[in-house]
mmCIF file with all atom_site columns, C-alpha atoms in Angstrom:
data_model
loop_
_atom_site.group_PDB
_atom_site.id
_atom_site.type_symbol
_atom_site.label_atom_id
_atom_site.label_alt_id
_atom_site.label_comp_id
_atom_site.label_asym_id
_atom_site.label_entity_id
_atom_site.label_seq_id
_atom_site.pdbx_PDB_ins_code
_atom_site.Cartn_x
_atom_site.Cartn_y
_atom_site.Cartn_z
_atom_site.occupancy
_atom_site.B_iso_or_equiv
_atom_site.pdbx_formal_charge
_atom_site.auth_seq_id
_atom_site.auth_comp_id
_atom_site.auth_asym_id
_atom_site.auth_atom_id
_atom_site.pdbx_PDB_model_num
ATOM 1  C CA . GLY C 1 1  ? 15.997  -89.813 42.090 1.00 85.00 ? 1  GLY C CA 1
ATOM 2  C CA . GLU C 1 2  ? 13.294  -88.907 44.500 1.00 88.00 ? 2  GLU C CA 1
ATOM 3  C CA . LEU C 1 3  ? 14.970  -85.864 46.024 1.00 87.00 ? 3  LEU C CA 1
ATOM 4  C CA . ASN C 1 4  ? 15.412  -84.416 42.541 1.00 88.00 ? 4  ASN C CA 1
ATOM 5  C CA . VAL C 1 5  ? 11.738  -84.867 41.760 1.00 88.00 ? 5  VAL C CA 1
ATOM 6  C CA . SER C 1 6  ? 10.771  -83.143 45.026 1.00 94.00 ? 6  SER C CA 1
ATOM 7  C CA . LEU C 1 7  ? 13.120  -80.220 44.370 1.00 94.00 ? 7  LEU C CA 1
ATOM 8  C CA . GLU C 1 8  ? 11.723  -79.910 40.868 1.00 94.00 ? 8  GLU C CA 1
ATOM 9  C CA . ALA C 1 9  ? 8.162   -79.898 42.198 1.00 95.00 ? 9  ALA C CA 1
ATOM 10 C CA . ILE C 1 10 ? 9.075   -77.233 44.771 1.00 96.00 ? 10 ILE C CA 1
ATOM 11 C CA . ALA C 1 11 ? 10.720  -75.110 42.075 1.00 96.00 ? 11 ALA C CA 1
ATOM 12 C CA . ARG C 1 12 ? 7.604   -75.412 39.909 1.00 97.00 ? 12 ARG C CA 1
ATOM 13 C CA . LEU C 1 13 ? 5.390   -74.429 42.835 1.00 97.00 ? 13 LEU C CA 1
ATOM 14 C CA . GLU C 1 14 ? 7.557   -71.408 43.585 1.00 98.00 ? 14 GLU C CA 1
ATOM 15 C CA . GLU C 1 15 ? 7.320   -70.368 39.941 1.00 98.00 ? 15 GLU C CA 1
ATOM 16 C CA . LEU C 1 16 ? 3.554   -70.712 40.071 1.00 98.00 ? 16 LEU C CA 1
ATOM 17 C CA . VAL C 1 17 ? 3.316   -68.663 43.256 1.00 98.00 ? 17 VAL C CA 1
ATOM 18 C CA . GLU C 1 18 ? 5.484   -65.941 41.676 1.00 98.00 ? 18 GLU C CA 1
ATOM 19 C CA . ARG C 1 19 ? 3.228   -65.846 38.646 1.00 98.00 ? 19 ARG C CA 1
ATOM 20 C CA . LEU C 1 20 ? 0.069   -65.704 40.756 1.00 98.00 ? 20 LEU C CA 1
ATOM 21 C CA . LEU C 1 21 ? 1.453   -62.880 42.864 1.00 98.00 ? 21 LEU C CA 1
ATOM 22 C CA . ALA C 1 22 ? 2.370   -60.940 39.733 1.00 98.00 ? 22 ALA C CA 1
ATOM 23 C CA . GLU C 1 23 ? -1.115  -61.483 38.307 1.00 98.00 ? 23 GLU C CA 1
ATOM 24 C CA . ARG C 1 24 ? -2.635  -60.360 41.596 1.00 98.00 ? 24 ARG C CA 1
ATOM 25 C CA . VAL C 1 25 ? -0.681  -57.101 41.477 1.00 97.00 ? 25 VAL C CA 1
ATOM 26 C CA . GLU C 1 26 ? -1.811  -56.612 37.874 1.00 98.00 ? 26 GLU C CA 1
ATOM 27 C CA . LEU C 1 27 ? -5.444  -57.224 38.806 1.00 98.00 ? 27 LEU C CA 1
ATOM 28 C CA . GLN C 1 28 ? -5.245  -54.818 41.731 1.00 98.00 ? 28 GLN C CA 1
ATOM 29 C CA . GLU C 1 29 ? -3.841  -52.159 39.398 1.00 97.00 ? 29 GLU C CA 1
ATOM 30 C CA . ARG C 1 30 ? -6.596  -52.746 36.857 1.00 97.00 ? 30 ARG C CA 1
ATOM 31 C CA . ASN C 1 31 ? -9.166  -52.709 39.647 1.00 98.00 ? 31 ASN C CA 1
ATOM 32 C CA . ARG C 1 32 ? -7.884  -49.341 40.870 1.00 97.00 ? 32 ARG C CA 1
ATOM 33 C CA . THR C 1 33 ? -8.067  -47.959 37.333 1.00 97.00 ? 33 THR C CA 1
ATOM 34 C CA . LEU C 1 34 ? -11.638 -49.195 36.887 1.00 97.00 ? 34 LEU C CA 1
ATOM 35 C CA . THR C 1 35 ? -12.648 -47.833 40.277 1.00 97.00 ? 35 THR C CA 1
ATOM 36 C CA . GLY C 1 36 ? -11.245 -44.453 39.269 1.00 97.00 ? 36 GLY C CA 1
ATOM 37 C CA . GLU C 1 37 ? -13.168 -44.501 36.000 1.00 97.00 ? 37 GLU C CA 1
ATOM 38 C CA . CYS C 1 38 ? -16.328 -45.517 37.807 1.00 97.00 ? 38 CYS C CA 1
ATOM 39 C CA . ASP C 1 39 ? -15.966 -42.644 40.291 1.00 97.00 ? 39 ASP C CA 1
ATOM 40 C CA . ARG C 1 40 ? -15.491 -40.186 37.413 1.00 97.00 ? 40 ARG C CA 1
ATOM 41 C CA . LEU C 1 41 ? -18.595 -41.499 35.650 1.00 97.00 ? 41 LEU C CA 1
ATOM 42 C CA . VAL C 1 42 ? -20.661 -41.134 38.812 1.00 97.00 ? 42 VAL C CA 1
ATOM 43 C CA . GLN C 1 43 ? -19.421 -37.559 39.228 1.00 97.00 ? 43 GLN C CA 1
ATOM 44 C CA . ASP C 1 44 ? -20.225 -36.792 35.584 1.00 97.00 ? 44 ASP C CA 1
ATOM 45 C CA . ARG C 1 45 ? -23.688 -38.235 36.026 1.00 97.00 ? 45 ARG C CA 1
ATOM 46 C CA . SER C 1 46 ? -24.459 -36.126 39.066 1.00 97.00 ? 46 SER C CA 1
ATOM 47 C CA . ARG C 1 47 ? -23.124 -33.026 37.272 1.00 97.00 ? 47 ARG C CA 1
ATOM 48 C CA . VAL C 1 48 ? -25.378 -33.720 34.276 1.00 97.00 ? 48 VAL C CA 1
ATOM 49 C CA . SER C 1 49 ? -28.277 -34.345 36.634 1.00 97.00 ? 49 SER C CA 1
ATOM 50 C CA . ASP C 1 50 ? -27.714 -31.003 38.375 1.00 97.00 ? 50 ASP C CA 1
ATOM 51 C CA . GLU C 1 51 ? -27.546 -29.219 35.016 1.00 97.00 ? 51 GLU C CA 1
ATOM 52 C CA . LEU C 1 52 ? -30.820 -30.811 33.928 1.00 97.00 ? 52 LEU C CA 1
ATOM 53 C CA . ASP C 1 53 ? -32.508 -29.801 37.159 1.00 97.00 ? 53 ASP C CA 1
ATOM 54 C CA . ARG C 1 54 ? -31.390 -26.189 36.638 1.00 97.00 ? 54 ARG C CA 1
ATOM 55 C CA . LEU C 1 55 ? -32.638 -26.191 33.052 1.00 96.00 ? 55 LEU C CA 1
ATOM 56 C CA . LEU C 1 56 ? -35.988 -27.647 34.063 1.00 96.00 ? 56 LEU C CA 1
ATOM 57 C CA . ASP C 1 57 ? -36.366 -24.997 36.774 1.00 96.00 ? 57 ASP C CA 1
ATOM 58 C CA . LYS C 1 58 ? -35.658 -22.275 34.195 1.00 96.00 ? 58 LYS C CA 1
ATOM 59 C CA . LEU C 1 59 ? -38.180 -23.762 31.777 1.00 95.00 ? 59 LEU C CA 1
ATOM 60 C CA . GLU C 1 60 ? -40.840 -23.945 34.465 1.00 95.00 ? 60 GLU C CA 1
ATOM 61 C CA . ARG C 1 61 ? -40.229 -20.310 35.417 1.00 95.00 ? 61 ARG C CA 1
ATOM 62 C CA . LEU C 1 62 ? -40.416 -19.255 31.760 1.00 94.00 ? 62 LEU C CA 1
ATOM 63 C CA . GLU C 1 63 ? -43.641 -21.180 31.262 1.00 93.00 ? 63 GLU C CA 1
ATOM 64 C CA . GLY C 1 64 ? -45.062 -19.612 34.396 1.00 92.00 ? 64 GLY C CA 1
ATOM 65 C CA . LYS C 1 65 ? -44.421 -16.129 33.034 1.00 86.00 ? 65 LYS C CA 1
ATOM 66 C CA . SER C 1 66 ? -46.110 -16.637 29.661 1.00 77.00 ? 66 SER C CA 1
#
């Protein structure tokens, strides 16, 4: 009777906790991946920005000469 119901409830809770822990690990993994991608994008952006600055400097020098 009652003991059975309690054991069943505990088993269900344990199952739920297992599932939540697994999902948490998955989310942490995905988070790490996204963070990595974000870092790469920021690096790309600063590289592009540096390139543009160099090009603009060149253009200004060329315009100054003419």
